[in-house]
Amino acid sequence: MYKFVRPLLKCYTPSCVGRINTNLIYSFKNLYNNNNNNNNNYSFNNYNKIVLNNKSIMNYCTKTPTFNFKENKTIDKQQLKELINGVEKGDNQKNYILIDVRNPTEVQQTFLIPTAIHIPLGILTAVLSMSDSEYEETFNQKKFDVSDNIIFYCLKGKRSEMAADLARNMGYRTVLNYPGSFEDWVSN
């Protein structure tokens, strides 16, 4: 059954609509997610169906990007946009911490990338060393954990690479650099 269903799965692209036999639908999502051995960074996170009659159903699925944090040390603009758009649309939960390490004056003159928090590079060591309660008191939010997916960016990518190295050296396991950083984000 797997070999028969898999080609059908590949033809269902984001937001597409089609009809298939009800015999195949019962494990459509689980079969794909559990047996997806190809190395794309995607999975079916949202799946819905509407019963039209006893013989067929209308089904639609949204293929939301799931970035593989463990296998990458950097992230590009398109990958970051897909993560942010998925969170803003409510398609996926936020599974990353995006940190802007630019100076406060740089941020005041521009803006933060959506979903980002601002921790200047100059105080990053102190912030990463804070206890959970100190962090919550200072930033009014729960502190991220050493196992969380963390993405650093700055203006051009140099300070964010330093921040990523610093975090890795302090025991944070899944740390990425957005090398294009803010200049890349605002470019066409």
PDB file of C-alpha atoms in Angstrom:
ATOM      1  CA  MET A   1       0.000   0.000   0.000  1.00  0.00           C
ATOM      2  CA  TYR A   2       2.844   2.382   0.780  1.00  0.00           C
ATOM      3  CA  LYS A   3       4.244   2.191  -2.741  1.00  0.00           C
ATOM      4  CA  PHE A   4       0.781   2.861  -4.146  1.00  0.00           C
ATOM      5  CA  VAL A   5      -0.059   5.820  -1.910  1.00  0.00           C
ATOM      6  CA  ARG A   6       3.314   7.581  -1.969  1.00  0.00           C
ATOM      7  CA  PRO A   7       3.022   8.809  -5.594  1.00  0.00           C
ATOM      8  CA  LEU A   8      -0.369  10.250  -4.715  1.00  0.00           C
ATOM      9  CA  LEU A   9       1.195  12.140  -1.838  1.00  0.00           C
ATOM     10  CA  LYS A  10       3.796  13.743  -4.042  1.00  0.00           C
ATOM     11  CA  CYS A  11       1.147  15.205  -6.304  1.00  0.00           C
ATOM     12  CA  TYR A  12      -0.639  16.938  -3.404  1.00  0.00           C
ATOM     13  CA  THR A  13       1.174  20.224  -3.188  1.00  0.00           C
ATOM     14  CA  PRO A  14       0.423  23.163  -0.853  1.00  0.00           C
ATOM     15  CA  SER A  15      -3.217  24.160  -0.731  1.00  0.00           C
ATOM     16  CA  CYS A  16      -4.222  21.819  -3.557  1.00  0.00           C
ATOM     17  CA  VAL A  17      -7.589  20.151  -3.737  1.00  0.00           C
ATOM     18  CA  GLY A  18      -8.424  16.737  -5.180  1.00  0.00           C
ATOM     19  CA  ARG A  19     -10.574  13.617  -4.848  1.00  0.00           C
ATOM     20  CA  ILE A  20      -9.365  10.215  -3.745  1.00  0.00           C
ATOM     21  CA  ASN A  21     -11.038   6.968  -2.718  1.00  0.00           C
ATOM     22  CA  THR A  22     -12.001   6.765   0.999  1.00  0.00           C
ATOM     23  CA  ASN A  23     -10.062   3.470   1.294  1.00  0.00           C
ATOM     24  CA  LEU A  24      -6.806   5.409   0.986  1.00  0.00           C
ATOM     25  CA  ILE A  25      -7.582   8.333   3.254  1.00  0.00           C
ATOM     26  CA  TYR A  26      -7.537   6.657   6.677  1.00  0.00           C
ATOM     27  CA  SER A  27      -3.752   6.696   6.974  1.00  0.00           C
ATOM     28  CA  PHE A  28      -2.845   9.361   4.433  1.00  0.00           C
ATOM     29  CA  LYS A  29      -1.217  11.756   6.877  1.00  0.00           C
ATOM     30  CA  ASN A  30       0.320   9.159   9.194  1.00  0.00           C
ATOM     31  CA  LEU A  31       1.704   7.120   6.339  1.00  0.00           C
ATOM     32  CA  TYR A  32       3.441  10.133   4.854  1.00  0.00           C
ATOM     33  CA  ASN A  33       4.826  11.472   8.122  1.00  0.00           C
ATOM     34  CA  ASN A  34       6.010   8.062   9.409  1.00  0.00           C
ATOM     35  CA  ASN A  35       7.515   6.800   6.165  1.00  0.00           C
ATOM     36  CA  ASN A  36       8.846   9.950   4.546  1.00  0.00           C
ATOM     37  CA  ASN A  37      12.408   8.788   3.963  1.00  0.00           C
ATOM     38  CA  ASN A  38      13.365  11.354   1.379  1.00  0.00           C
ATOM     39  CA  ASN A  39      15.460  14.202   2.734  1.00  0.00           C
ATOM     40  CA  ASN A  40      13.237  17.176   2.055  1.00  0.00           C
ATOM     41  CA  ASN A  41      12.597  19.347   5.083  1.00  0.00           C
ATOM     42  CA  TYR A  42       8.818  19.129   4.877  1.00  0.00           C
ATOM     43  CA  SER A  43       6.004  17.207   6.485  1.00  0.00           C
ATOM     44  CA  PHE A  44       2.229  17.382   6.442  1.00  0.00           C
ATOM     45  CA  ASN A  45       1.298  19.351   9.565  1.00  0.00           C
ATOM     46  CA  ASN A  46      -2.261  20.306   8.679  1.00  0.00           C
ATOM     47  CA  TYR A  47      -4.730  17.920   7.071  1.00  0.00           C
ATOM     48  CA  ASN A  48      -8.479  18.242   6.649  1.00  0.00           C
ATOM     49  CA  LYS A  49     -11.200  16.322   4.837  1.00  0.00           C
ATOM     50  CA  ILE A  50     -14.842  16.841   3.923  1.00  0.00           C
ATOM     51  CA  VAL A  51     -17.076  13.849   3.233  1.00  0.00           C
ATOM     52  CA  LEU A  52     -18.973  14.461  -0.006  1.00  0.00           C
ATOM     53  CA  ASN A  53     -20.631  11.066  -0.330  1.00  0.00           C
ATOM     54  CA  ASN A  54     -19.990   7.451   0.592  1.00  0.00           C
ATOM     55  CA  LYS A  55     -17.554   6.834  -2.244  1.00  0.00           C
ATOM     56  CA  SER A  56     -15.235   9.782  -2.326  1.00  0.00           C
ATOM     57  CA  ILE A  57     -14.073  12.716  -0.268  1.00  0.00           C
ATOM     58  CA  MET A  58     -12.718  16.138  -1.004  1.00  0.00           C
ATOM     59  CA  ASN A  59      -9.426  16.498   0.778  1.00  0.00           C
ATOM     60  CA  TYR A  60      -7.019  19.306   1.087  1.00  0.00           C
ATOM     61  CA  CYS A  61      -3.745  19.570   2.833  1.00  0.00           C
ATOM     62  CA  THR A  62      -1.268  22.330   3.553  1.00  0.00           C
ATOM     63  CA  LYS A  63       2.365  21.421   3.278  1.00  0.00           C
ATOM     64  CA  THR A  64       4.012  23.647   5.866  1.00  0.00           C
ATOM     65  CA  PRO A  65       7.778  23.826   5.999  1.00  0.00           C
ATOM     66  CA  THR A  66       9.590  22.185   8.847  1.00  0.00           C
ATOM     67  CA  PHE A  67      13.218  23.276   8.912  1.00  0.00           C
ATOM     68  CA  ASN A  68      15.737  20.684  10.087  1.00  0.00           C
ATOM     69  CA  PHE A  69      17.644  22.607  12.761  1.00  0.00           C
ATOM     70  CA  LYS A  70      19.919  19.751  13.775  1.00  0.00           C
ATOM     71  CA  GLU A  71      21.485  19.294  10.342  1.00  0.00           C
ATOM     72  CA  ASN A  72      22.187  22.971   9.618  1.00  0.00           C
ATOM     73  CA  LYS A  73      24.452  25.671  11.029  1.00  0.00           C
ATOM     74  CA  THR A  74      22.971  28.478   8.952  1.00  0.00           C
ATOM     75  CA  ILE A  75      19.583  29.483   7.615  1.00  0.00           C
ATOM     76  CA  ASP A  76      18.835  31.571   4.537  1.00  0.00           C
ATOM     77  CA  LYS A  77      16.230  34.258   3.943  1.00  0.00           C
ATOM     78  CA  GLN A  78      13.687  31.988   2.244  1.00  0.00           C
ATOM     79  CA  GLN A  79      13.884  29.328   4.948  1.00  0.00           C
ATOM     80  CA  LEU A  80      13.495  31.937   7.696  1.00  0.00           C
ATOM     81  CA  LYS A  81      10.548  33.557   5.890  1.00  0.00           C
ATOM     82  CA  GLU A  82       8.824  30.162   5.647  1.00  0.00           C
ATOM     83  CA  LEU A  83       9.277  29.592   9.389  1.00  0.00           C
ATOM     84  CA  ILE A  84       7.969  33.065  10.271  1.00  0.00           C
ATOM     85  CA  ASN A  85       5.051  32.894   7.829  1.00  0.00           C
ATOM     86  CA  GLY A  86       4.031  29.498   9.195  1.00  0.00           C
ATOM     87  CA  VAL A  87       3.917  30.900  12.728  1.00  0.00           C
ATOM     88  CA  GLU A  88       2.112  34.116  11.760  1.00  0.00           C
ATOM     89  CA  LYS A  89      -0.537  32.214   9.762  1.00  0.00           C
ATOM     90  CA  GLY A  90      -0.967  29.736  12.598  1.00  0.00           C
ATOM     91  CA  ASP A  91       0.052  26.748  10.458  1.00  0.00           C
ATOM     92  CA  ASN A  92       2.803  25.699  12.850  1.00  0.00           C
ATOM     93  CA  GLN A  93       3.898  26.446  16.348  1.00  0.00           C
ATOM     94  CA  LYS A  94       6.939  28.578  16.919  1.00  0.00           C
ATOM     95  CA  ASN A  95       9.755  26.078  17.364  1.00  0.00           C
ATOM     96  CA  TYR A  96      12.632  28.536  17.313  1.00  0.00           C
ATOM     97  CA  ILE A  97      13.984  31.616  19.101  1.00  0.00           C
ATOM     98  CA  LEU A  98      15.067  34.390  16.725  1.00  0.00           C
ATOM     99  CA  ILE A  99      17.551  36.752  18.378  1.00  0.00           C
ATOM    100  CA  ASP A 100      18.722  40.109  17.011  1.00  0.00           C
ATOM    101  CA  VAL A 101      22.190  40.893  18.425  1.00  0.00           C
ATOM    102  CA  ARG A 102      22.533  44.396  16.939  1.00  0.00           C
ATOM    103  CA  ASN A 103      23.109  47.437  19.143  1.00  0.00           C
ATOM    104  CA  PRO A 104      19.999  49.198  20.508  1.00  0.00           C
ATOM    105  CA  THR A 105      20.583  52.258  18.288  1.00  0.00           C
ATOM    106  CA  GLU A 106      20.655  50.079  15.174  1.00  0.00           C
ATOM    107  CA  VAL A 107      17.335  48.486  16.126  1.00  0.00           C
ATOM    108  CA  GLN A 108      15.762  51.883  16.937  1.00  0.00           C
ATOM    109  CA  GLN A 109      16.743  53.186  13.486  1.00  0.00           C
ATOM    110  CA  THR A 110      15.209  50.159  11.734  1.00  0.00           C
ATOM    111  CA  PHE A 111      13.046  47.356  13.164  1.00  0.00           C
ATOM    112  CA  LEU A 112      13.197  43.762  14.326  1.00  0.00           C
ATOM    113  CA  ILE A 113      12.499  40.897  11.964  1.00  0.00           C
ATOM    114  CA  PRO A 114       9.045  39.505  12.882  1.00  0.00           C
ATOM    115  CA  THR A 115       9.049  37.093  15.864  1.00  0.00           C
ATOM    116  CA  ALA A 116      12.540  38.248  16.954  1.00  0.00           C
ATOM    117  CA  ILE A 117      13.689  39.330  20.374  1.00  0.00           C
ATOM    118  CA  HIS A 118      16.499  41.811  20.907  1.00  0.00           C
ATOM    119  CA  ILE A 119      19.547  40.852  22.969  1.00  0.00           C
ATOM    120  CA  PRO A 120      22.604  42.977  22.049  1.00  0.00           C
ATOM    121  CA  LEU A 121      25.830  41.024  21.567  1.00  0.00           C
ATOM    122  CA  GLY A 122      27.483  43.021  24.374  1.00  0.00           C
ATOM    123  CA  ILE A 123      25.171  41.511  27.003  1.00  0.00           C
ATOM    124  CA  LEU A 124      24.554  38.122  25.404  1.00  0.00           C
ATOM    125  CA  THR A 125      26.931  36.224  27.718  1.00  0.00           C
ATOM    126  CA  ALA A 126      25.231  37.686  30.787  1.00  0.00           C
ATOM    127  CA  VAL A 127      21.751  36.927  29.421  1.00  0.00           C
ATOM    128  CA  LEU A 128      22.608  33.336  28.499  1.00  0.00           C
ATOM    129  CA  SER A 129      24.060  32.886  32.004  1.00  0.00           C
ATOM    130  CA  MET A 130      20.938  34.222  33.771  1.00  0.00           C
ATOM    131  CA  SER A 131      18.765  31.903  35.800  1.00  0.00           C
ATOM    132  CA  ASP A 132      15.247  31.294  34.523  1.00  0.00           C
ATOM    133  CA  SER A 133      13.749  33.586  37.169  1.00  0.00           C
ATOM    134  CA  GLU A 134      16.234  36.426  36.448  1.00  0.00           C
ATOM    135  CA  TYR A 135      15.500  36.168  32.730  1.00  0.00           C
ATOM    136  CA  GLU A 136      11.728  36.182  33.256  1.00  0.00           C
ATOM    137  CA  GLU A 137      11.990  39.190  35.560  1.00  0.00           C
ATOM    138  CA  THR A 138      14.165  41.113  33.071  1.00  0.00           C
ATOM    139  CA  PHE A 139      12.445  40.223  29.787  1.00  0.00           C
ATOM    140  CA  ASN A 140       8.896  39.366  30.949  1.00  0.00           C
ATOM    141  CA  GLN A 141       8.944  36.038  29.162  1.00  0.00           C
ATOM    142  CA  LYS A 142      10.074  32.490  29.752  1.00  0.00           C
ATOM    143  CA  LYS A 143      13.773  31.847  29.137  1.00  0.00           C
ATOM    144  CA  PHE A 144      14.700  29.586  26.256  1.00  0.00           C
ATOM    145  CA  ASP A 145      16.399  26.300  27.042  1.00  0.00           C
ATOM    146  CA  VAL A 146      19.780  24.899  25.937  1.00  0.00           C
ATOM    147  CA  SER A 147      17.900  22.416  23.746  1.00  0.00           C
ATOM    148  CA  ASP A 148      15.782  25.077  21.965  1.00  0.00           C
ATOM    149  CA  ASN A 149      16.383  26.014  18.321  1.00  0.00           C
ATOM    150  CA  ILE A 150      18.077  29.425  18.338  1.00  0.00           C
ATOM    151  CA  ILE A 151      18.705  31.637  15.297  1.00  0.00           C
ATOM    152  CA  PHE A 152      20.965  34.684  15.564  1.00  0.00           C
ATOM    153  CA  TYR A 153      21.113  37.638  13.190  1.00  0.00           C
ATOM    154  CA  CYS A 154      22.693  41.098  13.173  1.00  0.00           C
ATOM    155  CA  LEU A 155      23.258  43.652  10.404  1.00  0.00           C
ATOM    156  CA  LYS A 156      25.622  41.774   8.084  1.00  0.00           C
ATOM    157  CA  GLY A 157      26.207  38.387   9.711  1.00  0.00           C
ATOM    158  CA  LYS A 158      29.541  38.805  11.523  1.00  0.00           C
ATOM    159  CA  ARG A 159      28.215  39.509  15.034  1.00  0.00           C
ATOM    160  CA  SER A 160      25.542  36.854  14.652  1.00  0.00           C
ATOM    161  CA  GLU A 161      28.237  34.280  13.852  1.00  0.00           C
ATOM    162  CA  MET A 162      30.103  35.367  16.998  1.00  0.00           C
ATOM    163  CA  ALA A 163      26.854  35.055  18.977  1.00  0.00           C
ATOM    164  CA  ALA A 164      26.202  31.570  17.576  1.00  0.00           C
ATOM    165  CA  ASP A 165      29.728  30.446  18.503  1.00  0.00           C
ATOM    166  CA  LEU A 166      29.336  31.931  21.978  1.00  0.00           C
ATOM    167  CA  ALA A 167      26.013  30.155  22.551  1.00  0.00           C
ATOM    168  CA  ARG A 168      27.433  26.828  21.329  1.00  0.00           C
ATOM    169  CA  ASN A 169      30.396  27.234  23.703  1.00  0.00           C
ATOM    170  CA  MET A 170      27.964  27.886  26.565  1.00  0.00           C
ATOM    171  CA  GLY A 171      26.188  24.575  25.908  1.00  0.00           C
ATOM    172  CA  TYR A 172      23.319  25.583  23.623  1.00  0.00           C
ATOM    173  CA  ARG A 173      22.933  22.659  21.246  1.00  0.00           C
ATOM    174  CA  THR A 174      20.921  23.808  18.249  1.00  0.00           C
ATOM    175  CA  VAL A 175      22.217  27.219  17.232  1.00  0.00           C
ATOM    176  CA  LEU A 176      22.045  28.754  13.753  1.00  0.00           C
ATOM    177  CA  ASN A 177      23.381  31.879  12.130  1.00  0.00           C
ATOM    178  CA  TYR A 178      21.428  33.834   9.543  1.00  0.00           C
ATOM    179  CA  PRO A 179      24.520  35.042   7.633  1.00  0.00           C
ATOM    180  CA  GLY A 180      22.660  37.470   5.376  1.00  0.00           C
ATOM    181  CA  SER A 181      21.152  39.028   8.478  1.00  0.00           C
ATOM    182  CA  PHE A 182      19.153  42.263   8.447  1.00  0.00           C
ATOM    183  CA  GLU A 183      20.662  43.645   5.205  1.00  0.00           C
ATOM    184  CA  ASP A 184      19.600  40.494   3.381  1.00  0.00           C
ATOM    185  CA  TRP A 185      16.157  40.562   5.017  1.00  0.00           C
ATOM    186  CA  VAL A 186      15.329  44.050   3.724  1.00  0.00           C
ATOM    187  CA  SER A 187      16.849  43.526   0.276  1.00  0.00           C
ATOM    188  CA  ASN A 188      14.705  42.560  -2.721  1.00  0.00           C
TER     189      ASN A 188
END
